[in-house]
Tab-separated table of N, CA, C and O in Angstrom:
chain	number	residue	atom	x	y	z
A	1	VAL	N	-11.540	3.352	10.879
A	1	VAL	CA	-9.903	2.546	10.707
A	1	VAL	C	-9.294	3.630	10.337
A	1	VAL	O	-9.698	4.536	9.396
A	2	GLN	N	-8.400	4.229	10.621
A	2	GLN	CA	-7.571	5.456	11.185
A	2	GLN	C	-6.219	4.142	10.193
A	2	GLN	O	-5.551	3.193	10.868
A	3	LEU	N	-5.511	5.087	9.215
A	3	LEU	CA	-4.316	4.311	8.578
A	3	LEU	C	-3.437	5.765	8.345
A	3	LEU	O	-3.495	6.765	7.963
A	4	GLN	N	-2.023	5.293	8.665
A	4	GLN	CA	-0.897	6.318	8.782
A	4	GLN	C	-0.069	5.601	8.399
A	4	GLN	O	0.645	4.368	8.340
A	5	ALA	N	0.440	6.437	6.646
A	5	ALA	CA	1.413	6.176	6.488
A	5	ALA	C	2.933	6.001	6.500
A	5	ALA	O	2.601	7.626	7.043
A	6	SER	N	4.308	6.264	6.168
A	6	SER	CA	5.376	6.466	7.024
A	6	SER	C	6.184	5.714	5.411
A	6	SER	O	6.099	4.616	5.294
A	7	GLY	N	7.304	6.485	6.023
A	7	GLY	CA	8.819	5.636	4.958
A	7	GLY	C	9.024	6.046	3.919
A	7	GLY	O	10.336	5.764	3.079
A	8	GLY	N	8.371	7.650	3.258
A	8	GLY	CA	8.439	7.942	2.171
A	8	GLY	C	9.881	9.068	1.891
A	8	GLY	O	10.466	8.858	3.222
A	9	GLY	N	10.598	9.394	0.655
A	9	GLY	CA	11.607	10.253	1.322
A	9	GLY	C	12.084	10.554	-0.560
A	9	GLY	O	11.454	9.706	-1.158
A	10	LEU	N	12.972	10.802	-0.240
A	10	LEU	CA	13.784	11.132	-1.541
A	10	LEU	C	15.413	9.924	-1.348
A	10	LEU	O	15.798	9.672	-0.288
A	11	VAL	N	15.286	9.048	-2.709
A	11	VAL	CA	16.218	8.666	-3.082
A	11	VAL	C	16.685	9.101	-4.582
A	11	VAL	O	15.722	8.825	-5.362
A	12	GLN	N	17.704	8.413	-4.888
A	12	GLN	CA	17.760	8.318	-6.081
A	12	GLN	C	17.643	6.811	-6.565
A	12	GLN	O	17.254	5.884	-6.182
A	13	ALA	N	17.999	6.854	-8.384
A	13	ALA	CA	17.266	5.652	-9.073
A	13	ALA	C	18.242	4.349	-8.915
A	13	ALA	O	19.302	4.610	-8.762
A	14	GLY	N	17.711	3.476	-8.135
A	14	GLY	CA	18.568	2.234	-8.190
A	14	GLY	C	18.115	2.112	-6.947
A	14	GLY	O	18.474	0.917	-6.118
A	15	GLY	N	17.824	2.492	-5.596
A	15	GLY	CA	18.081	2.991	-4.489
A	15	GLY	C	16.445	1.972	-4.012
A	15	GLY	O	15.278	1.377	-5.192
A	16	SER	N	16.429	1.960	-2.866
A	16	SER	CA	15.315	1.076	-2.228
A	16	SER	C	14.644	2.167	-1.026
A	16	SER	O	15.260	2.957	-0.179
A	17	LEU	N	13.010	1.818	-0.960
A	17	LEU	CA	12.820	2.295	0.114
A	17	LEU	C	11.472	1.749	0.817
A	17	LEU	O	11.110	0.904	0.465
A	18	ARG	N	11.276	1.808	1.619
A	18	ARG	CA	9.963	0.266	2.528
A	18	ARG	C	9.421	1.738	3.241
A	18	ARG	O	9.324	2.193	4.732
A	19	LEU	N	7.797	1.072	2.378
A	19	LEU	CA	6.961	2.309	3.292
A	19	LEU	C	5.870	0.896	4.181
A	19	LEU	O	6.256	0.169	3.784
A	20	SER	N	5.700	1.325	5.245
A	20	SER	CA	4.515	1.265	6.449
A	20	SER	C	3.705	2.076	6.570
A	20	SER	O	3.590	2.958	6.037
A	21	CYS	N	2.408	1.221	6.673
A	21	CYS	CA	0.730	1.272	6.838
A	21	CYS	C	0.918	1.216	8.299
A	21	CYS	O	0.370	-0.179	8.290
A	22	ARG	N	0.085	1.404	8.910
A	22	ARG	CA	-0.256	1.471	10.821
A	22	ARG	C	-1.556	1.435	10.566
A	22	ARG	O	-1.791	2.956	10.086
A	23	HIS	N	-2.584	0.332	10.931
A	23	HIS	CA	-4.193	0.987	10.848
A	23	HIS	C	-4.918	0.485	11.670
A	23	HIS	O	-3.564	-0.257	13.278
A	24	SER	N	-5.830	1.336	12.467
A	24	SER	CA	-6.102	1.156	13.566
A	24	SER	C	-8.059	-0.288	13.393
A	24	SER	O	-8.601	-0.271	14.693
A	25	GLY	N	-7.403	-1.341	12.529
A	25	GLY	CA	-8.936	-1.356	12.086
A	25	GLY	C	-8.310	-2.921	12.574
A	25	GLY	O	-7.626	-3.800	13.117
A	26	SER	N	-9.473	-4.290	12.288
A	26	SER	CA	-9.421	-5.510	12.794
A	26	SER	C	-9.560	-6.384	11.698
A	26	SER	O	-9.935	-6.082	10.633
A	27	TRP	N	-8.506	-7.353	11.528
A	27	TRP	CA	-8.190	-7.856	10.235
A	27	TRP	C	-8.874	-9.133	10.288
A	27	TRP	O	-9.135	-10.005	9.575
A	28	PHE	N	-10.115	-9.186	11.382
A	28	PHE	CA	-11.553	-9.775	11.365
A	28	PHE	C	-12.282	-9.333	10.082
A	28	PHE	O	-13.243	-9.950	9.293
A	29	THR	N	-11.822	-8.026	9.799
A	29	THR	CA	-13.044	-7.026	9.147
A	29	THR	C	-12.112	-6.894	7.892
A	29	THR	O	-12.556	-6.396	6.831
A	30	ILE	N	-11.440	-6.474	7.874
A	30	ILE	CA	-10.292	-6.015	6.315
A	30	ILE	C	-9.973	-7.365	5.884
A	30	ILE	O	-9.237	-8.075	6.234
A	31	ASP	N	-10.590	-7.540	4.957
A	31	ASP	CA	-10.160	-8.490	3.131
A	31	ASP	C	-9.534	-8.148	2.462
A	31	ASP	O	-9.375	-8.824	1.973
A	32	LYS	N	-9.255	-6.710	2.780
A	32	LYS	CA	-8.104	-6.336	1.748
A	32	LYS	C	-7.362	-5.023	1.732
A	32	LYS	O	-8.098	-4.015	2.182
A	33	MET	N	-5.616	-5.264	1.617
A	33	MET	CA	-4.911	-3.602	1.880
A	33	MET	C	-4.270	-4.039	0.683
A	33	MET	O	-4.055	-4.712	-0.444
A	34	ALA	N	-4.186	-2.633	0.822
A	34	ALA	CA	-3.224	-1.754	-0.871
A	34	ALA	C	-2.661	-0.814	-0.657
A	34	ALA	O	-3.125	0.086	-0.168
A	35	TRP	N	-1.485	-0.654	-1.135
A	35	TRP	CA	-1.094	0.144	-2.012
A	35	TRP	C	-1.593	0.867	-3.190
A	35	TRP	O	-1.402	0.497	-4.188
A	36	TYR	N	-2.213	2.480	-3.133
A	36	TYR	CA	-2.120	3.270	-4.776
A	36	TYR	C	-1.387	4.511	-4.474
A	36	TYR	O	0.216	4.138	-3.488
A	37	ARG	N	-0.796	4.539	-5.732
A	37	ARG	CA	-0.069	6.180	-5.891
A	37	ARG	C	-0.749	6.869	-7.314
A	37	ARG	O	-1.302	6.544	-7.968
A	38	GLN	N	-0.116	8.002	-6.817
A	38	GLN	CA	-0.425	9.434	-7.926
A	38	GLN	C	0.518	10.297	-7.496
A	38	GLN	O	1.035	10.557	-7.601
A	39	PRO	N	1.335	9.929	-9.431
A	39	PRO	CA	1.700	10.249	-9.920
A	39	PRO	C	1.399	12.419	-10.095
A	39	PRO	O	-0.053	12.411	-10.400
A	40	PRO	N	2.825	12.647	-9.868
A	40	PRO	CA	2.261	14.396	-10.376
A	40	PRO	C	1.366	14.179	-11.627
A	40	PRO	O	1.833	14.443	-12.218
A	41	ALA	N	-0.089	15.333	-11.284
A	41	ALA	CA	-0.437	15.443	-12.647
A	41	ALA	C	-1.212	14.238	-13.719
A	41	ALA	O	-1.509	13.936	-14.648
A	42	LYS	N	-1.381	12.995	-12.179
A	42	LYS	CA	-1.917	11.362	-13.000
A	42	LYS	C	-2.663	11.250	-12.011
A	42	LYS	O	-3.208	11.245	-10.698
A	43	VAL	N	-3.430	9.894	-12.744
A	43	VAL	CA	-4.233	9.686	-11.708
A	43	VAL	C	-4.195	8.674	-11.186
A	43	VAL	O	-3.160	7.755	-11.299
A	44	ARG	N	-4.808	8.516	-10.058
A	44	ARG	CA	-4.399	7.345	-8.678
A	44	ARG	C	-4.110	5.749	-9.547
A	44	ARG	O	-5.003	5.458	-10.117
A	45	GLU	N	-3.504	5.176	-9.398
A	45	GLU	CA	-2.877	3.768	-9.609
A	45	GLU	C	-2.681	3.047	-8.290
A	45	GLU	O	-1.760	2.990	-7.970
A	46	LEU	N	-3.455	1.582	-8.956
A	46	LEU	CA	-2.900	0.474	-7.898
A	46	LEU	C	-1.648	0.091	-7.750
A	46	LEU	O	-1.246	0.183	-9.145
A	47	VAL	N	-1.124	-0.130	-6.761
A	47	VAL	CA	0.685	-0.363	-7.241
A	47	VAL	C	0.301	-2.263	-6.505
A	47	VAL	O	0.682	-2.756	-7.429
A	48	ALA	N	0.231	-2.222	-5.362
A	48	ALA	CA	-0.222	-3.787	-4.872
A	48	ALA	C	-1.438	-3.976	-4.249
A	48	ALA	O	-1.562	-3.167	-3.156
A	49	SER	N	-1.963	-5.150	-4.128
A	49	SER	CA	-2.427	-5.201	-2.588
A	49	SER	C	-2.083	-6.258	-2.490
A	49	SER	O	-1.652	-7.291	-2.692
A	50	ILE	N	-3.317	-6.981	-1.494
A	50	ILE	CA	-2.505	-8.644	-0.358
A	50	ILE	C	-4.324	-8.601	0.325
A	50	ILE	O	-4.435	-7.778	0.884
A	51	GLY	N	-4.315	-9.632	-0.270
A	51	GLY	CA	-5.727	-10.126	0.800
A	51	GLY	C	-5.884	-10.628	2.222
A	51	GLY	O	-4.754	-11.366	2.323
A	52	ARG	N	-6.939	-11.262	2.429
A	52	ARG	CA	-6.812	-11.504	4.033
A	52	ARG	C	-6.052	-13.084	3.982
A	52	ARG	O	-5.164	-13.332	5.468
A	53	ASP	N	-6.289	-13.886	2.708
A	53	ASP	CA	-5.536	-15.452	2.803
A	53	ASP	C	-3.459	-14.717	2.566
A	53	ASP	O	-3.296	-15.485	1.893
A	54	ASP	N	-3.218	-13.730	2.387
A	54	ASP	CA	-1.828	-13.268	1.960
A	54	ASP	C	-1.948	-13.147	0.437
A	54	ASP	O	-0.379	-13.398	-0.022
A	55	THR	N	-3.103	-13.657	-0.506
A	55	THR	CA	-3.061	-13.227	-2.032
A	55	THR	C	-2.313	-11.821	-2.070
A	55	THR	O	-2.742	-10.966	-2.048
A	56	THR	N	-1.477	-11.827	-2.145
A	56	THR	CA	-0.775	-10.927	-3.281
A	56	THR	C	-0.998	-10.695	-5.482
A	56	THR	O	-1.134	-11.389	-5.946
A	57	ASN	N	-1.203	-8.828	-5.399
A	57	ASN	CA	-1.091	-8.700	-6.735
A	57	ASN	C	-0.979	-7.546	-6.948
A	57	ASN	O	-0.595	-6.340	-6.171
A	58	TYR	N	-0.004	-7.354	-8.136
A	58	TYR	CA	0.973	-6.423	-8.089
A	58	TYR	C	0.709	-5.222	-10.111
A	58	TYR	O	0.413	-5.974	-10.737
A	59	ALA	N	1.184	-3.969	-10.009
A	59	ALA	CA	0.949	-3.939	-11.321
A	59	ALA	C	1.843	-4.422	-11.983
A	59	ALA	O	3.273	-4.273	-11.826
A	60	ASP	N	1.745	-3.878	-13.690
A	60	ASP	CA	2.786	-5.387	-14.228
A	60	ASP	C	4.410	-4.104	-13.978
A	60	ASP	O	5.184	-5.037	-14.207
A	61	SER	N	4.186	-2.658	-13.649
A	61	SER	CA	5.153	-1.896	-13.619
A	61	SER	C	6.154	-2.027	-12.848
A	61	SER	O	7.276	-1.447	-12.185
A	62	VAL	N	5.405	-2.980	-11.652
A	62	VAL	CA	6.500	-3.311	-10.156
A	62	VAL	C	6.579	-4.682	-9.979
A	62	VAL	O	7.470	-4.797	-8.500
A	63	LYS	N	6.027	-5.686	-10.677
A	63	LYS	CA	6.684	-6.723	-10.472
A	63	LYS	C	7.795	-6.997	-10.304
A	63	LYS	O	8.960	-6.044	-11.186
A	64	GLY	N	8.565	-7.930	-9.306
A	64	GLY	CA	9.451	-8.285	-9.093
A	64	GLY	C	10.187	-7.011	-8.642
A	64	GLY	O	11.377	-7.293	-8.639
A	65	ARG	N	10.434	-6.004	-8.451
A	65	ARG	CA	10.661	-4.726	-7.400
A	65	ARG	C	10.414	-4.264	-6.588
A	65	ARG	O	10.861	-4.228	-5.258
A	66	PHE	N	8.653	-4.450	-5.989
A	66	PHE	CA	8.166	-4.292	-4.625
A	66	PHE	C	7.315	-5.139	-4.248
A	66	PHE	O	7.423	-6.670	-5.020
A	67	THR	N	7.881	-5.164	-3.353
A	67	THR	CA	6.752	-6.645	-2.646
A	67	THR	C	6.085	-5.793	-1.013
A	67	THR	O	6.267	-4.800	-0.506
A	68	ILE	N	4.600	-6.259	-1.202
A	68	ILE	CA	4.019	-6.738	-0.183
A	68	ILE	C	3.240	-7.025	0.649
A	68	ILE	O	3.437	-8.549	-0.010
A	69	SER	N	3.800	-6.596	2.239
A	69	SER	CA	3.529	-7.756	2.474
A	69	SER	C	3.251	-6.939	4.133
A	69	SER	O	2.700	-6.107	3.982
A	70	ARG	N	2.310	-7.395	5.268
A	70	ARG	CA	1.711	-7.459	6.385
A	70	ARG	C	2.143	-7.969	7.807
A	70	ARG	O	2.278	-9.669	7.441
A	71	ASP	N	2.212	-7.574	8.874
A	71	ASP	CA	2.497	-8.090	9.825
A	71	ASP	C	1.224	-8.019	10.850
A	71	ASP	O	0.486	-7.143	11.205
A	72	THR	N	0.334	-8.663	10.627
A	72	THR	CA	-0.932	-9.260	11.151
A	72	THR	C	-1.052	-8.781	12.987
A	72	THR	O	-1.701	-7.816	13.701
A	73	ASP	N	0.597	-9.183	13.198
A	73	ASP	CA	0.214	-8.946	15.182
A	73	ASP	C	0.633	-7.016	15.149
A	73	ASP	O	0.319	-6.498	16.779
A	74	LYS	N	0.767	-6.718	14.860
A	74	LYS	CA	1.834	-5.342	14.631
A	74	LYS	C	0.713	-3.888	13.633
A	74	LYS	O	0.373	-2.638	13.730
A	75	ASN	N	-0.450	-4.915	13.179
A	75	ASN	CA	-1.301	-4.256	11.885
A	75	ASN	C	-0.759	-3.280	11.359
A	75	ASN	O	-1.053	-1.984	11.260
A	76	THR	N	-0.020	-3.902	10.546
A	76	THR	CA	0.930	-3.211	10.199
A	76	THR	C	1.279	-3.351	8.314
A	76	THR	O	0.959	-5.181	8.104
A	77	LEU	N	0.953	-2.759	7.618
A	77	LEU	CA	1.066	-3.258	6.307
A	77	LEU	C	2.593	-2.879	5.650
A	77	LEU	O	2.761	-1.643	5.859
A	78	PHE	N	3.846	-3.237	5.083
A	78	PHE	CA	4.352	-2.710	4.227
A	78	PHE	C	4.605	-3.096	2.574
A	78	PHE	O	3.880	-3.022	2.517
A	79	LEU	N	5.235	-2.144	1.957
A	79	LEU	CA	5.986	-1.894	0.347
A	79	LEU	C	7.423	-1.923	0.833
A	79	LEU	O	7.851	-0.992	0.507
A	80	GLN	N	7.943	-2.914	0.069
A	80	GLN	CA	9.192	-2.730	0.267
A	80	GLN	C	9.606	-2.105	-1.789
A	80	GLN	O	8.809	-3.007	-2.629
A	81	MET	N	10.263	-1.299	-1.695
A	81	MET	CA	10.334	-1.030	-3.103
A	81	MET	C	12.297	-0.956	-3.431
A	81	MET	O	12.730	-0.194	-2.310
A	82	ASN	N	12.380	-1.895	-3.900
A	82	ASN	CA	13.632	-1.553	-4.631
A	82	ASN	C	13.600	-1.601	-6.165
A	82	ASN	O	13.081	-1.552	-6.853
A	83	SER	N	14.886	-1.383	-6.761
A	83	SER	CA	15.528	-0.978	-8.224
A	83	SER	C	14.414	0.377	-8.344
A	83	SER	O	14.045	0.640	-9.565
A	84	LEU	N	14.201	1.509	-7.192
A	84	LEU	CA	13.413	2.460	-8.066
A	84	LEU	C	13.376	3.315	-9.227
A	84	LEU	O	14.554	3.695	-9.701
A	85	LYS	N	12.842	3.535	-9.435
A	85	LYS	CA	13.778	4.500	-11.065
A	85	LYS	C	12.411	6.030	-10.815
A	85	LYS	O	11.798	6.118	-9.878
A	86	ALA	N	13.333	6.122	-11.877
A	86	ALA	CA	12.282	7.602	-11.646
A	86	ALA	C	10.782	8.190	-11.555
A	86	ALA	O	9.801	8.633	-11.318
A	87	GLU	N	10.120	6.744	-12.147
A	87	GLU	CA	8.709	6.991	-12.645
A	87	GLU	C	8.109	6.510	-11.513
A	87	GLU	O	6.924	6.502	-11.630
A	88	ASP	N	8.393	6.004	-10.598
A	88	ASP	CA	7.703	5.709	-9.643
A	88	ASP	C	7.767	6.884	-8.879
A	88	ASP	O	7.178	6.613	-7.422
A	89	THR	N	8.029	7.967	-8.888
A	89	THR	CA	8.080	9.037	-7.608
A	89	THR	C	6.514	9.130	-8.052
A	89	THR	O	5.767	9.828	-8.906
A	90	ALA	N	6.108	9.733	-6.994
A	90	ALA	CA	4.535	9.112	-6.665
A	90	ALA	C	4.202	9.762	-5.368
A	90	ALA	O	5.298	9.654	-4.345
A	91	THR	N	2.890	10.489	-4.832
A	91	THR	CA	2.559	10.160	-3.409
A	91	THR	C	1.890	8.520	-3.162
A	91	THR	O	0.861	8.385	-4.300
A	92	TYR	N	1.745	8.486	-2.292
A	92	TYR	CA	1.716	6.640	-2.325
A	92	TYR	C	0.607	6.517	-1.118
A	92	TYR	O	0.944	7.061	-0.116
A	93	TYR	N	-0.948	5.712	-1.210
A	93	TYR	CA	-1.551	5.793	-0.393
A	93	TYR	C	-1.774	4.344	-0.183
A	93	TYR	O	-1.107	3.521	-0.638
A	94	CYS	N	-2.070	4.483	0.925
A	94	CYS	CA	-2.183	3.417	2.046
A	94	CYS	C	-3.748	3.246	2.033
A	94	CYS	O	-4.648	4.256	2.152
A	95	TYR	N	-4.279	1.591	1.590
A	95	TYR	CA	-6.286	1.473	1.629
A	95	TYR	C	-6.464	-0.059	2.308
A	95	TYR	O	-5.563	-0.666	2.076
A	96	ALA	N	-7.534	0.459	2.496
A	96	ALA	CA	-7.946	-0.868	3.593
A	96	ALA	C	-9.558	-0.915	3.121
A	96	ALA	O	-10.103	0.099	3.164
A	97	ARG	N	-10.270	-2.219	3.123
A	97	ARG	CA	-11.574	-2.074	2.637
A	97	ARG	C	-11.633	-3.375	4.123
A	97	ARG	O	-11.793	-4.492	3.987
A	98	ASP	N	-13.276	-2.645	4.587
A	98	ASP	CA	-13.999	-3.753	5.793
A	98	ASP	C	-14.516	-3.905	4.816
A	98	ASP	O	-15.608	-3.769	4.012
A	99	THR	N	-14.688	-6.114	4.659
A	99	THR	CA	-15.924	-6.293	3.793
A	99	THR	C	-16.763	-6.837	5.246
A	99	THR	O	-16.318	-7.464	5.931
A	100	TYR	N	-18.320	-6.294	5.665
A	100	TYR	CA	-18.926	-7.068	6.726
A	100	TYR	C	-20.174	-8.450	6.635
A	100	TYR	O	-19.869	-8.696	5.088
A	101	PHE	N	-20.604	-8.712	7.179
A	101	PHE	CA	-20.976	-10.013	6.915
A	101	PHE	C	-22.773	-9.393	5.908
A	101	PHE	O	-22.801	-10.840	5.312
A	102	SER	N	-22.907	-8.942	6.272
A	102	SER	CA	-23.835	-8.101	5.240
A	102	SER	C	-23.258	-7.970	3.582
A	102	SER	O	-24.299	-8.121	2.967
A	103	GLY	N	-21.864	-7.910	3.440
A	103	GLY	CA	-21.779	-8.300	2.623
A	103	GLY	C	-21.259	-6.234	2.164
A	103	GLY	O	-20.829	-6.283	1.120
A	104	ALA	N	-21.522	-5.681	2.588
A	104	ALA	CA	-21.726	-4.150	2.540
A	104	ALA	C	-19.813	-4.092	3.040
A	104	ALA	O	-19.080	-4.754	3.866
A	105	THR	N	-19.570	-2.664	2.464
A	105	THR	CA	-17.775	-2.891	2.643
A	105	THR	C	-17.442	-1.080	2.805
A	105	THR	O	-18.309	-0.607	2.761
A	106	ASP	N	-16.729	-0.851	3.128
A	106	ASP	CA	-16.577	0.496	3.753
A	106	ASP	C	-15.133	0.580	2.856
A	106	ASP	O	-13.782	-0.194	3.293
A	107	ASP	N	-14.269	1.638	2.711
A	107	ASP	CA	-12.884	2.093	2.439
A	107	ASP	C	-12.142	3.514	3.305
A	107	ASP	O	-13.328	4.002	3.466
A	108	TYR	N	-11.147	2.827	3.131
A	108	TYR	CA	-10.491	3.453	4.007
A	108	TYR	C	-8.860	3.760	3.384
A	108	TYR	O	-8.334	3.358	2.829
A	109	TRP	N	-8.984	5.096	3.048
A	109	TRP	CA	-7.348	5.982	2.714
A	109	TRP	C	-6.896	6.376	4.016
A	109	TRP	O	-7.152	7.416	4.667
A	110	GLY	N	-5.364	6.589	3.699
A	110	GLY	CA	-4.612	6.848	4.574
A	110	GLY	C	-4.234	8.515	3.755
A	110	GLY	O	-4.829	8.798	2.499
A	111	PRO	N	-3.351	9.290	4.584
A	111	PRO	CA	-3.207	10.454	4.078
A	111	PRO	C	-2.280	10.873	3.241
A	111	PRO	O	-2.083	11.672	2.254
A	112	GLY	N	-1.140	9.547	2.617
A	112	GLY	CA	-0.006	9.627	1.559
A	112	GLY	C	1.272	9.573	2.028
A	112	GLY	O	1.302	11.235	3.156
A	113	THR	N	2.194	9.758	1.353
A	113	THR	CA	3.534	9.837	2.085
A	113	THR	C	3.935	9.839	0.284
A	113	THR	O	3.803	9.419	-0.468
A	114	LEU	N	5.127	11.116	0.054
A	114	LEU	CA	5.780	11.581	-0.896
A	114	LEU	C	6.967	10.331	-0.848
A	114	LEU	O	8.081	10.191	-0.694
A	115	VAL	N	6.988	9.671	-1.979
A	115	VAL	CA	8.403	9.333	-2.810
A	115	VAL	C	8.608	9.894	-3.929
A	115	VAL	O	8.292	9.819	-5.539
A	116	THR	N	10.170	10.538	-3.657
A	116	THR	CA	10.530	10.770	-5.042
A	116	THR	C	12.135	9.918	-5.120
A	116	THR	O	13.140	10.137	-4.685
A	117	VAL	N	11.904	10.034	-6.456
A	117	VAL	CA	13.066	9.255	-7.177
A	117	VAL	C	14.228	10.226	-7.766
A	117	VAL	O	13.302	10.403	-9.554
A	118	SER	N	15.224	10.222	-7.683
A	118	SER	CA	16.152	11.257	-8.806
A	118	SER	C	17.007	10.091	-9.438
A	118	SER	O	17.222	9.521	-8.899
A	119	SER	N	17.105	10.408	-10.802
A	119	SER	CA	17.848	9.941	-11.564
A	119	SER	C	19.053	10.659	-11.614
A	119	SER	O	19.325	11.602	-11.724
């Protein structure tokens, strides 16, 4: 599975950005997709995830501001980010997990897209 994220850039605090992640996998085996981010000099953290049944989960720091969604026809994952804050500045990574009938899993990561929020 290959992942390619786009949509990052420079935005002023209070503004919005929409990240997209196109993947080459199949929704039959991908049971979870997510966005992670890694701020400068910090560890990577989960931002939001979505399951095959469209169950979503968000980090407390982004609840009410970010929305994760997917377009199954276009094999694309989205992250709508509103009311951006300087602390949202990070490299954002798209993630996908394949789970097979055996229970084995494979994790896939995209190359990351930089989001910079100026205060």
